[in-house]
CSV table of C-alpha atoms in Angstrom, one decimal:
chain,number,residue,atom,x,y,z
A,11,MET,CA,20.4,-22.6,20.3
A,12,GLU,CA,19.3,-19.4,22.0
A,13,SER,CA,15.5,-19.0,21.6
A,14,VAL,CA,12.9,-16.4,22.4
A,15,VAL,CA,9.1,-16.7,22.8
A,16,SER,CA,7.2,-13.4,22.5
A,17,GLU,CA,3.6,-12.3,22.8
A,18,LEU,CA,2.5,-10.3,19.8
A,19,GLU,CA,-0.2,-8.0,21.1
A,20,GLY,CA,1.0,-5.6,23.7
A,21,THR,CA,4.6,-6.7,23.3
A,22,LEU,CA,6.0,-6.7,19.8
A,23,LEU,CA,3.0,-4.6,18.9
A,24,LYS,CA,2.3,-1.6,21.2
A,25,ASP,CA,-1.4,-2.0,21.2
A,26,PRO,CA,-2.7,-5.0,23.3
A,27,ASP,CA,-6.2,-4.8,21.7
A,28,PRO,CA,-6.5,-6.4,18.2
A,29,PHE,CA,-10.0,-4.9,17.6
A,30,SER,CA,-8.8,-2.4,14.9
A,31,TYR,CA,-7.2,-5.2,12.9
A,32,PHE,CA,-10.5,-7.1,12.9
A,33,MET,CA,-12.1,-3.9,11.7
A,34,LEU,CA,-9.7,-3.9,8.8
A,35,VAL,CA,-10.7,-7.4,7.9
A,36,ALA,CA,-14.4,-6.5,8.1
A,37,PHE,CA,-14.0,-3.4,5.9
A,38,GLU,CA,-11.6,-4.8,3.3
A,39,ALA,CA,-12.9,-8.3,2.9
A,40,SER,CA,-16.6,-7.6,3.3
A,41,GLY,CA,-17.6,-4.0,3.2
A,42,LEU,CA,-19.2,-1.1,5.1
A,43,ILE,CA,-22.1,-3.0,6.6
A,44,ARG,CA,-19.9,-5.5,8.4
A,45,PHE,CA,-17.5,-2.7,9.4
A,46,ALA,CA,-20.4,-0.8,11.0
A,47,LEU,CA,-21.8,-4.0,12.7
A,48,LEU,CA,-18.5,-4.8,14.3
A,49,LEU,CA,-18.3,-1.2,15.6
A,50,LEU,CA,-21.8,-1.6,17.1
A,51,VAL,CA,-20.8,-4.6,19.1
A,52,TRP,CA,-17.6,-3.0,20.4
A,53,PRO,CA,-19.3,-1.8,23.6
A,54,VAL,CA,-20.3,-5.4,24.3
A,55,ILE,CA,-16.7,-6.5,23.7
A,56,ARG,CA,-15.3,-3.9,26.1
A,57,PHE,CA,-17.9,-4.8,28.7
A,58,LEU,CA,-16.9,-8.5,28.6
A,59,ASP,CA,-13.3,-7.4,28.9
A,60,VAL,CA,-14.1,-5.3,32.0
A,61,LEU,CA,-15.8,-8.4,33.6
A,62,GLY,CA,-12.7,-10.4,33.0
A,63,MET,CA,-14.2,-12.3,30.1
A,64,GLY,CA,-11.8,-11.1,27.5
A,65,ASP,CA,-11.6,-14.5,25.8
A,66,ALA,CA,-15.4,-14.3,25.2
A,67,GLY,CA,-15.0,-10.8,23.8
A,68,LEU,CA,-12.3,-12.0,21.4
A,69,LYS,CA,-14.5,-14.8,20.2
A,70,LEU,CA,-17.3,-12.4,19.5
A,71,MET,CA,-14.8,-10.2,17.6
A,72,VAL,CA,-13.7,-13.1,15.5
A,73,PHE,CA,-17.3,-14.2,14.8
A,74,VAL,CA,-18.6,-10.8,13.6
A,75,ALA,CA,-15.5,-10.0,11.5
A,76,THR,CA,-15.1,-13.4,9.7
A,77,VAL,CA,-18.4,-15.4,9.6
A,78,GLY,CA,-19.4,-16.1,6.1
A,79,LEU,CA,-16.2,-14.8,4.5
A,80,ARG,CA,-14.1,-16.9,2.1
A,81,VAL,CA,-10.8,-17.8,3.7
A,82,SER,CA,-9.1,-16.7,0.5
A,83,GLU,CA,-10.5,-13.1,1.2
A,84,ILE,CA,-9.1,-13.1,4.7
A,85,GLU,CA,-5.8,-14.3,3.4
A,86,SER,CA,-5.8,-11.5,0.8
A,87,VAL,CA,-6.3,-8.9,3.5
A,88,SER,CA,-3.7,-10.5,5.7
A,89,ARG,CA,-1.2,-10.4,2.8
A,90,ALA,CA,-2.0,-7.0,1.3
A,91,VAL,CA,-3.5,-4.8,4.0
A,92,LEU,CA,-2.6,-5.8,7.6
A,93,PRO,CA,1.2,-5.8,7.3
A,94,LYS,CA,1.3,-2.0,6.9
A,95,PHE,CA,-0.8,-1.3,10.0
A,96,TYR,CA,1.1,-4.0,12.0
A,97,MET,CA,4.4,-2.4,11.1
A,98,ASP,CA,3.2,1.1,12.2
A,99,ASP,CA,2.4,-0.4,15.6
A,100,VAL,CA,5.7,-2.3,16.1
A,101,ASP,CA,7.5,-1.6,19.4
A,102,MET,CA,11.1,-1.2,18.2
A,103,GLU,CA,12.6,-1.7,21.6
A,104,ALA,CA,10.9,-5.1,21.9
A,105,TRP,CA,11.9,-5.9,18.4
A,106,LYS,CA,15.6,-5.3,19.1
A,107,VAL,CA,15.5,-7.8,22.0
A,108,PHE,CA,13.5,-10.3,19.9
A,109,SER,CA,15.8,-10.1,17.0
A,110,LEU,CA,18.9,-11.1,19.0
A,111,TYR,CA,17.9,-14.7,19.3
A,112,GLU,CA,18.5,-17.5,16.7
A,113,LYS,CA,15.1,-19.2,17.2
A,114,ARG,CA,12.1,-16.8,17.4
A,115,VAL,CA,8.6,-17.8,18.2
A,116,VAL,CA,5.6,-15.5,18.3
A,117,VAL,CA,2.4,-16.2,20.3
A,118,THR,CA,-0.8,-14.4,19.3
A,119,LYS,CA,-4.4,-14.4,20.5
A,120,THR,CA,-5.7,-13.6,17.0
A,121,PRO,CA,-6.2,-16.2,14.3
A,122,ARG,CA,-2.9,-17.3,12.9
A,123,ILE,CA,-4.0,-16.6,9.3
A,124,MET,CA,-4.2,-12.8,10.1
A,125,VAL,CA,-0.6,-12.4,11.5
A,126,GLU,CA,1.5,-15.2,10.0
A,127,ARG,CA,2.6,-13.5,6.9
A,128,PHE,CA,3.6,-10.3,8.6
A,129,VAL,CA,5.3,-12.0,11.6
A,130,LYS,CA,7.4,-14.4,9.4
A,131,GLU,CA,8.3,-12.0,6.6
A,132,HIS,CA,8.8,-8.7,8.4
A,133,LEU,CA,9.6,-9.7,12.0
A,134,ARG,CA,11.6,-12.8,10.8
A,135,ALA,CA,9.9,-15.2,13.2
A,136,ASP,CA,10.4,-18.9,12.7
A,137,GLU,CA,7.1,-20.1,14.2
A,138,VAL,CA,3.7,-18.5,14.9
A,139,VAL,CA,1.3,-20.0,17.4
A,140,GLY,CA,-2.2,-18.8,17.4
A,141,SER,CA,-5.8,-20.0,17.1
A,142,GLU,CA,-7.2,-21.5,13.9
A,143,LEU,CA,-10.4,-20.4,12.1
A,144,VAL,CA,-13.0,-23.1,11.6
A,145,VAL,CA,-13.6,-23.4,7.9
A,146,ASN,CA,-16.4,-25.5,6.2
A,147,ARG,CA,-15.8,-27.7,3.1
A,148,PHE,CA,-16.7,-24.8,0.7
A,149,GLY,CA,-13.9,-22.6,2.0
A,150,PHE,CA,-16.0,-20.2,4.1
A,151,ALA,CA,-15.1,-19.2,7.7
A,152,MET,CA,-17.7,-20.3,10.3
A,153,GLY,CA,-16.8,-17.5,12.7
A,154,PHE,CA,-15.3,-19.8,15.3
A,155,VAL,CA,-11.8,-20.7,16.4
A,156,SER,CA,-10.5,-24.2,17.1
A,157,ALA,CA,-8.2,-23.3,20.0
A,158,ASP,CA,-8.4,-21.2,23.2
A,159,ILE,CA,-5.7,-19.5,25.2
A,160,ALA,CA,-4.8,-22.5,27.3
A,161,SER,CA,-4.3,-24.8,24.3
A,162,ILE,CA,-2.2,-22.2,22.5
A,163,SER,CA,0.2,-22.2,25.6
A,164,SER,CA,0.4,-26.0,25.5
A,165,ARG,CA,1.4,-25.9,21.8
A,166,VAL,CA,4.2,-23.6,22.7
A,167,ALA,CA,5.5,-26.2,25.2
A,168,LYS,CA,5.5,-28.8,22.4
A,169,LEU,CA,7.9,-26.7,20.4
A,170,PHE,CA,10.4,-26.8,23.3
A,171,VAL,CA,10.3,-30.4,24.4
A,172,ASP,CA,14.1,-30.8,24.3
A,173,ASP,CA,15.3,-27.4,25.4
A,174,GLU,CA,13.4,-24.6,27.3
A,175,PRO,CA,13.3,-21.1,25.7
A,176,SER,CA,16.0,-18.7,26.7
A,177,LEU,CA,13.7,-15.7,27.1
A,178,GLY,CA,10.0,-15.0,27.3
A,179,LEU,CA,8.7,-11.5,26.2
A,180,GLY,CA,5.2,-10.5,27.3
A,181,ARG,CA,3.0,-8.4,29.5
A,182,SER,CA,2.8,-9.2,33.2
A,183,THR,CA,-1.0,-9.3,32.8
A,184,SER,CA,-0.9,-11.7,29.9
A,185,SER,CA,-3.3,-14.7,30.0
A,186,PHE,CA,-0.7,-16.9,28.2
A,187,ARG,CA,1.1,-19.4,30.4
A,188,PHE,CA,4.3,-19.9,28.4
A,189,PHE,CA,6.4,-17.8,30.7
A,190,SER,CA,6.9,-20.6,33.1
A,191,LEU,CA,8.7,-22.5,30.4
A,192,CYS,CA,11.4,-19.8,29.9
A,193,LYS,CA,14.7,-19.4,31.7
A,194,GLU,CA,14.2,-15.6,31.8
A,195,GLN,CA,11.3,-13.3,31.5
A,196,MET,CA,11.1,-9.7,30.3
A,197,HIS,CA,8.1,-7.4,30.4
A,198,PRO,CA,7.4,-4.0,28.8
A,199,PRO,CA,8.8,-1.3,28.8
A,200,PHE,CA,11.9,-2.7,27.2
A,201,LEU,CA,15.1,-0.9,27.9
A,202,THR,CA,17.7,-2.1,25.4
A,203,LYS,CA,21.4,-2.1,26.1
A,204,GLU,CA,23.9,0.2,24.2
A,205,ASN,CA,25.5,-2.8,22.4
A,206,LEU,CA,22.1,-3.6,20.8
A,207,HIS,CA,22.4,-0.5,18.6
A,208,ASP,CA,25.1,-2.3,16.5
A,209,HIS,CA,23.0,-5.4,15.9
A,210,GLN,CA,22.3,-6.3,12.2
A,211,LEU,CA,18.6,-6.8,12.7
A,212,LEU,CA,17.8,-3.4,14.2
A,213,ARG,CA,14.9,-2.8,11.7
A,214,PRO,CA,12.2,-5.2,10.5
A,215,LEU,CA,11.9,-5.8,6.8
A,216,PRO,CA,10.0,-2.7,5.6
A,217,VAL,CA,6.5,-2.8,4.0
A,218,ILE,CA,6.9,-1.5,0.5
A,219,PHE,CA,3.6,-2.6,-1.1
A,220,HIS,CA,0.2,-2.5,0.6
A,221,ASP,CA,-3.4,-2.3,-0.4
A,222,GLY,CA,-6.7,-1.3,1.1
A,223,ARG,CA,-8.7,1.9,1.2
A,224,LEU,CA,-8.2,3.1,4.8
A,225,VAL,CA,-5.3,5.4,5.6
A,226,LYS,CA,-5.6,5.2,9.4
A,227,ARG,CA,-5.9,2.1,11.6
A,228,PRO,CA,-9.7,2.0,12.4
A,229,THR,CA,-9.7,2.2,16.2
A,230,PRO,CA,-13.3,2.7,17.5
A,231,SER,CA,-13.1,6.5,17.5
A,232,THR,CA,-11.5,6.6,14.0
A,233,ALA,CA,-14.0,4.1,12.6
A,234,LEU,CA,-16.9,6.1,14.0
A,235,LEU,CA,-15.5,9.3,12.4
A,236,ILE,CA,-15.1,7.5,9.0
A,237,LEU,CA,-18.7,6.2,9.1
A,238,LEU,CA,-20.0,9.7,10.0
A,239,TRP,CA,-18.0,11.3,7.3
A,240,MET,CA,-18.9,8.8,4.5
A,241,PRO,CA,-22.2,10.5,3.4
A,242,PHE,CA,-20.6,14.0,3.3
A,243,GLY,CA,-17.6,12.5,1.5
A,244,ILE,CA,-19.7,11.0,-1.2
A,245,ILE,CA,-21.5,14.3,-1.8
A,246,LEU,CA,-18.2,16.3,-1.7
A,247,ALA,CA,-16.6,13.8,-4.2
A,248,ILE,CA,-19.4,14.3,-6.7
A,249,ILE,CA,-19.1,18.1,-6.5
A,250,ARG,CA,-15.3,18.0,-6.9
A,251,ILE,CA,-15.6,15.7,-9.9
A,252,MET,CA,-18.2,17.9,-11.6
A,253,ILE,CA,-16.0,20.9,-11.1
A,254,GLY,CA,-13.1,19.1,-12.8
A,255,VAL,CA,-15.3,18.0,-15.7
A,256,MET,CA,-17.2,21.2,-16.3
A,257,LEU,CA,-14.8,24.1,-15.5
A,258,PRO,CA,-11.9,25.2,-17.7
A,259,MET,CA,-8.5,24.0,-16.5
A,260,HIS,CA,-7.3,27.5,-15.5
A,261,ALA,CA,-10.2,28.0,-13.1
A,262,ILE,CA,-10.0,24.7,-11.3
A,263,PRO,CA,-7.3,25.6,-8.8
A,264,TYR,CA,-9.3,28.6,-7.5
A,265,VAL,CA,-12.6,26.8,-7.2
A,266,SER,CA,-11.1,23.6,-5.7
A,267,ARG,CA,-9.8,25.6,-2.7
A,268,LEU,CA,-13.4,26.4,-1.8
A,269,PHE,CA,-14.0,22.7,-1.3
A,270,GLY,CA,-10.9,21.9,0.7
A,271,GLY,CA,-8.4,20.9,-2.0
A,272,LYS,CA,-4.9,22.2,-2.0
A,273,ILE,CA,-1.9,22.1,-4.4
A,274,ILE,CA,1.6,23.1,-3.4
A,275,VAL,CA,3.9,24.0,-6.3
A,276,LYS,CA,7.7,24.1,-6.1
A,277,GLY,CA,10.1,24.9,-8.8
A,278,LYS,CA,9.5,26.6,-12.1
A,279,PRO,CA,7.4,24.9,-14.7
A,280,PRO,CA,8.5,25.2,-18.4
A,281,PRO,CA,6.5,27.4,-20.7
A,282,PRO,CA,4.3,25.8,-23.5
A,283,VAL,CA,6.1,24.7,-26.6
A,284,SER,CA,5.7,27.1,-29.6
A,285,GLY,CA,6.0,26.7,-33.3
A,286,GLY,CA,6.5,23.2,-34.8
A,287,SER,CA,8.9,22.0,-32.1
A,288,SER,CA,8.4,18.6,-30.4
A,289,GLY,CA,6.6,18.7,-27.0
A,290,VAL,CA,8.2,18.3,-23.6
A,291,LEU,CA,7.9,14.9,-21.9
A,292,PHE,CA,7.0,15.3,-18.2
A,293,VAL,CA,8.3,12.3,-16.3
A,294,CYS,CA,6.4,12.0,-13.0
A,295,THR,CA,6.6,9.9,-9.9
A,296,HIS,CA,3.4,7.8,-9.7
A,297,ARG,CA,1.4,8.3,-6.5
A,298,THR,CA,-2.2,8.2,-7.6
A,299,LEU,CA,-4.2,8.3,-10.8
A,300,MET,CA,-4.6,12.0,-10.2
A,301,ASP,CA,-0.9,12.8,-10.9
A,302,PRO,CA,-1.4,13.9,-14.6
A,303,VAL,CA,-4.6,15.7,-13.8
A,304,VAL,CA,-3.0,17.7,-11.0
A,305,LEU,CA,0.0,18.5,-13.3
A,306,SER,CA,-2.4,19.8,-16.0
A,307,THR,CA,-4.1,21.9,-13.3
A,308,VAL,CA,-0.8,23.4,-12.3
A,309,LEU,CA,0.2,24.1,-15.9
A,310,ARG,CA,-3.3,25.6,-16.6
A,311,ARG,CA,-3.6,23.5,-19.8
A,312,LYS,CA,-4.7,20.0,-20.7
A,313,ILE,CA,-1.6,17.8,-21.0
A,314,PRO,CA,-2.3,14.3,-22.4
A,315,ALA,CA,-1.2,11.4,-20.2
A,316,VAL,CA,-0.2,7.9,-21.2
A,317,THR,CA,-2.1,5.3,-19.2
A,318,TYR,CA,-2.3,1.5,-19.1
A,319,SER,CA,-4.7,-0.1,-16.6
A,320,ILE,CA,-7.1,2.6,-15.7
A,321,SER,CA,-10.8,1.8,-15.9
A,322,ARG,CA,-13.1,3.1,-18.7
A,323,LEU,CA,-15.1,5.1,-16.1
A,324,THR,CA,-11.9,6.9,-15.0
A,325,GLU,CA,-11.2,7.7,-18.7
A,326,ILE,CA,-14.7,9.1,-19.1
A,327,LEU,CA,-14.4,11.3,-16.0
A,328,SER,CA,-10.9,12.4,-16.8
A,329,PRO,CA,-10.7,16.1,-17.6
A,330,ILE,CA,-7.5,15.5,-19.7
A,331,PRO,CA,-6.9,13.4,-22.8
A,332,THR,CA,-5.6,9.9,-22.1
A,333,VAL,CA,-3.5,7.7,-24.3
A,334,ARG,CA,-4.0,4.0,-23.5
A,335,LEU,CA,-0.8,1.9,-23.8
A,336,THR,CA,-0.5,-1.8,-24.4
A,337,ARG,CA,2.9,-2.7,-23.0
A,338,ILE,CA,3.8,-3.9,-26.5
A,339,ARG,CA,7.1,-1.9,-26.8
A,340,GLU,CA,7.0,-1.1,-30.5
A,341,VAL,CA,3.3,-0.1,-30.4
A,342,ASP,CA,3.7,2.1,-27.3
A,343,ALA,CA,6.8,3.8,-28.7
A,344,GLU,CA,4.8,4.8,-31.9
A,345,LYS,CA,2.0,6.2,-29.8
A,346,ILE,CA,4.2,8.2,-27.6
A,347,LYS,CA,6.2,9.6,-30.5
A,348,LEU,CA,2.9,10.6,-32.2
A,349,GLU,CA,1.7,12.4,-29.1
A,350,LEU,CA,5.0,14.3,-28.6
A,351,SER,CA,4.9,15.5,-32.2
A,352,LYS,CA,1.6,17.2,-31.3
A,353,GLY,CA,2.8,18.8,-28.0
A,354,ASP,CA,3.6,18.1,-24.4
A,355,LEU,CA,2.9,14.7,-22.8
A,356,VAL,CA,2.9,13.1,-19.3
A,357,VAL,CA,4.3,9.7,-18.5
A,358,CYS,CA,4.8,7.8,-15.2
A,359,PRO,CA,7.6,5.3,-15.9
A,360,GLU,CA,7.0,3.3,-12.7
A,361,GLY,CA,4.0,1.8,-14.5
A,362,THR,CA,2.0,1.6,-11.2
A,363,THR,CA,1.5,3.5,-8.0
A,364,CYS,CA,3.4,3.1,-4.8
A,365,ARG,CA,2.1,4.5,-1.5
A,366,GLU,CA,5.2,4.1,0.6
A,367,PRO,CA,8.4,6.4,0.3
A,368,PHE,CA,9.9,4.2,-2.4
A,369,LEU,CA,10.2,4.6,-6.1
A,370,LEU,CA,9.8,1.5,-8.3
A,371,ARG,CA,12.1,0.8,-11.2
A,372,PHE,CA,11.6,3.2,-14.1
A,373,SER,CA,10.9,1.9,-17.6
A,374,ALA,CA,13.6,3.1,-20.0
A,375,LEU,CA,11.3,3.6,-22.9
A,376,PHE,CA,10.7,7.3,-22.3
A,377,ALA,CA,14.5,8.0,-22.5
A,378,GLU,CA,14.7,6.5,-26.0
A,379,LEU,CA,12.0,8.7,-27.5
A,380,THR,CA,13.0,12.3,-26.6
A,381,ASP,CA,15.7,14.4,-25.1
A,382,GLN,CA,13.3,17.1,-23.9
A,383,ILE,CA,12.6,15.6,-20.4
A,384,VAL,CA,11.4,17.5,-17.4
A,385,PRO,CA,11.3,15.4,-14.2
A,386,VAL,CA,8.4,16.2,-11.9
A,387,ALA,CA,8.2,14.9,-8.3
A,388,MET,CA,4.6,14.2,-7.3
A,389,ASN,CA,3.4,13.5,-3.8
A,390,TYR,CA,0.1,13.7,-1.9
A,391,ARG,CA,-1.5,13.6,1.6
A,392,VAL,CA,-5.0,12.3,2.4
A,393,GLY,CA,-6.8,11.8,5.7
A,394,PHE,CA,-9.2,8.9,5.4
A,395,PHE,CA,-9.1,7.0,2.1
A,396,HIS,CA,-6.3,5.9,-0.3
A,397,ALA,CA,-6.9,6.7,-4.0
A,398,THR,CA,-5.2,3.6,-5.3
A,399,THR,CA,-6.0,-0.1,-5.3
A,400,ALA,CA,-4.5,-3.4,-6.6
A,401,GLY,CA,-7.2,-5.8,-5.7
A,402,GLY,CA,-10.3,-3.6,-5.4
A,403,TRP,CA,-12.4,-1.6,-7.9
A,404,LYS,CA,-10.0,0.7,-9.7
A,405,ALA,CA,-13.0,2.7,-11.1
A,406,LEU,CA,-13.5,4.0,-7.6
A,407,ASP,CA,-10.0,5.4,-7.2
A,408,PRO,CA,-10.7,9.0,-8.2
A,409,ILE,CA,-13.9,8.9,-6.1
A,410,PHE,CA,-12.1,7.8,-3.0
A,411,PHE,CA,-9.5,10.5,-3.5
A,412,PHE,CA,-12.1,13.2,-3.7
A,413,MET,CA,-13.9,11.8,-0.6
A,414,ASN,CA,-11.1,12.9,1.6
A,415,PRO,CA,-11.8,16.1,3.6
A,416,ARG,CA,-8.6,18.0,2.6
A,417,PRO,CA,-6.6,16.2,-0.1
A,418,VAL,CA,-3.2,17.9,-0.6
A,419,TYR,CA,-0.9,17.5,-3.6
A,420,GLU,CA,2.7,18.6,-3.8
A,421,VAL,CA,4.2,19.2,-7.3
A,422,THR,CA,7.9,19.9,-7.6
A,423,PHE,CA,9.3,20.8,-11.0
A,424,LEU,CA,13.0,19.9,-11.6
A,425,ASN,CA,15.0,21.5,-14.4
A,426,GLN,CA,14.9,20.0,-17.8
A,427,LEU,CA,17.6,17.4,-18.3
A,428,PRO,CA,20.7,18.9,-20.0
A,429,ALA,CA,21.8,17.3,-23.2
A,430,GLU,CA,24.7,15.5,-21.6
A,431,ALA,CA,22.3,13.7,-19.3
A,432,THR,CA,20.2,12.3,-22.2
A,433,CYS,CA,20.7,9.6,-24.8
A,434,SER,CA,21.8,12.3,-27.3
A,435,SER,CA,25.2,12.3,-25.4
A,436,GLY,CA,25.6,8.6,-25.8
A,437,LYS,CA,24.1,7.5,-22.5
A,438,SER,CA,22.0,4.3,-22.6
A,439,PRO,CA,18.3,4.6,-22.0
A,440,HIS,CA,18.6,2.6,-18.7
A,441,ASP,CA,21.3,5.0,-17.4
A,442,VAL,CA,19.0,8.0,-18.2
A,443,ALA,CA,16.0,6.3,-16.5
A,444,ASN,CA,18.0,5.4,-13.4
A,445,TYR,CA,19.4,9.0,-13.2
A,446,VAL,CA,15.9,10.4,-13.4
A,447,GLN,CA,14.7,8.0,-10.7
A,448,ARG,CA,17.6,9.0,-8.4
A,449,ILE,CA,17.0,12.7,-8.7
A,450,LEU,CA,13.3,12.4,-8.1
A,451,ALA,CA,13.8,10.1,-5.1
A,452,ALA,CA,16.3,12.6,-3.7
A,453,THR,CA,13.8,15.4,-4.1
A,454,LEU,CA,11.1,13.6,-2.2
A,455,GLY,CA,13.4,11.9,0.3
A,456,PHE,CA,12.4,8.5,-1.0
A,457,GLU,CA,14.4,5.3,-1.7
A,458,CYS,CA,15.0,3.8,-5.1
A,459,THR,CA,14.1,0.1,-5.6
A,460,ASN,CA,14.3,-2.4,-8.4
A,461,PHE,CA,10.8,-3.6,-7.8
A,462,THR,CA,8.4,-3.5,-10.8
A,463,ARG,CA,4.7,-3.4,-11.4
A,464,LYS,CA,4.6,-7.2,-11.6
A,465,ASP,CA,6.3,-7.5,-8.2
A,466,LYS,CA,3.6,-5.2,-6.7
A,467,TYR,CA,0.7,-7.2,-8.1
A,468,ARG,CA,2.2,-10.5,-7.1
A,469,VAL,CA,2.4,-9.3,-3.5
A,470,LEU,CA,-0.9,-7.6,-3.3
A,471,ALA,CA,-3.2,-9.5,-5.7
A,472,GLY,CA,-1.5,-12.8,-6.4
A,473,ASN,CA,-1.1,-12.1,-10.1
A,474,ASP,CA,1.3,-10.1,-12.3
A,475,GLY,CA,-1.1,-7.3,-13.1
A,476,THR,CA,-1.2,-8.2,-16.8
A,477,VAL,CA,-4.3,-7.1,-18.7
A,478,SER,CA,-5.4,-8.0,-22.2
A,479,TYR,CA,-4.4,-5.9,-25.2
A,480,THR,CA,-6.6,-3.0,-26.0
A,481,SER,CA,-7.4,-3.9,-29.6
A,482,ILE,CA,-7.0,-6.4,-32.3
A,483,VAL,CA,-4.9,-4.0,-34.3
A,484,ASP,CA,-2.4,-3.8,-31.4
A,485,GLN,CA,-2.2,-7.6,-31.2
A,486,ILE,CA,-1.5,-7.8,-34.9
A,487,LYS,CA,1.3,-5.2,-34.6
A,488,LYS,CA,2.8,-7.3,-31.8
A,489,VAL,CA,2.8,-10.4,-34.0
A,490,VAL,CA,4.3,-8.5,-36.9
A,491,SER,CA,7.1,-7.1,-34.7
A,492,THR,CA,7.8,-10.6,-33.4
A,493,PHE,CA,8.3,-12.1,-36.8
A,494,LYS,CA,9.8,-8.9,-38.4
A,495,PRO,CA,13.5,-10.2,-38.1
A,496,PHE,CA,12.6,-13.4,-40.0
A,497,LEU,CA,10.8,-11.4,-42.8
A,498,GLN,CA,13.7,-9.2,-43.6
């Protein structure tokens, strides 16, 4: 069997320094204080590295980033946050060489718990060899590792007792000693042959779901910039939120520009409904909780939005009416019909946000309830902080959005669906929902998927994202709907 052993840092990943990934663990698993403390010891880590004591610097990194944390918290960050940043740093030329071999082993100087999920699921490695965190009986990390560089290299040798590896990938300056085991060695930069372009594993498995608040990988300079901006960001967020709450909707776009906000509008929005006609249902892609608010800002009028799992604080701060759904199909259908009878309404049929250029599967419920459907492609750009979370405090989502220096939203109105594209022409609700998903994805340059809200929360939070019903009345309605066929 052809086999390859590759170093992770500086080979499969372009950056040989894992410091920024420990900063992510510090920020996402612990908070701002540990994040700042780890940045403070960075000069010491660099000094040790210059003196040729990189192993001691790495141990200091591990200690500050992990001591006192629950192992479950580190695992959560490794599952939900780190893969996105690892993927952005992958050296595709090294990956093409790595993916050619049947047996693939990755060697890393960081604790195995931080990289194993990404390396096995996205880089398709068979084995990961790295250090192990020392954990006490209560499940807390002690800040130490149970293996050094030398012992890691010896563990690689045990994997190839019967047959030596065909190829070793790594830096010429690497401290690992597994290269002597390999028949051939290859060092960066990797120049792949022409025939590799036809290989079936040219791309790692993409990262579709990820969590965490930070947009950029916190290198020392980026981390310092984030810390310096934080006080100003909090003040700016408070001002922006007060503007949204206090000013009339038509004035918000003009004032928000003074504080760095920007909205780009494409397409022609429909005029308000008149007379006693039913309202228009705006079907939006779901990027952040701000989608319906931004849409109302563009339309210069308050459009109610159907919601599910937003916090009570978000509802209080929202400048537009919200209609809380239950995910009880019959109950939600009644609520949406009632709101449409009053006027326009906003719905995000993905059911949850997705940060990457993918659209989750659209619920078909909206297609059953009206033929007046206007698809709206929403997208956004932020510099420092993500405005969505699966495992964190959702109440802080709008605050983190407004803490960004220059948040930008793009709103693209598509034409209202013609009658032949709706259920009134005999199409099934699923066909209509899939069609709307496809045209929105094409507008944004995204890809359609069959993933759902439950899939996202299983990956990021280890649960299916289910919340309790909002009221006793709704629970009673569900029971009645369940037994209705037997009562007729």
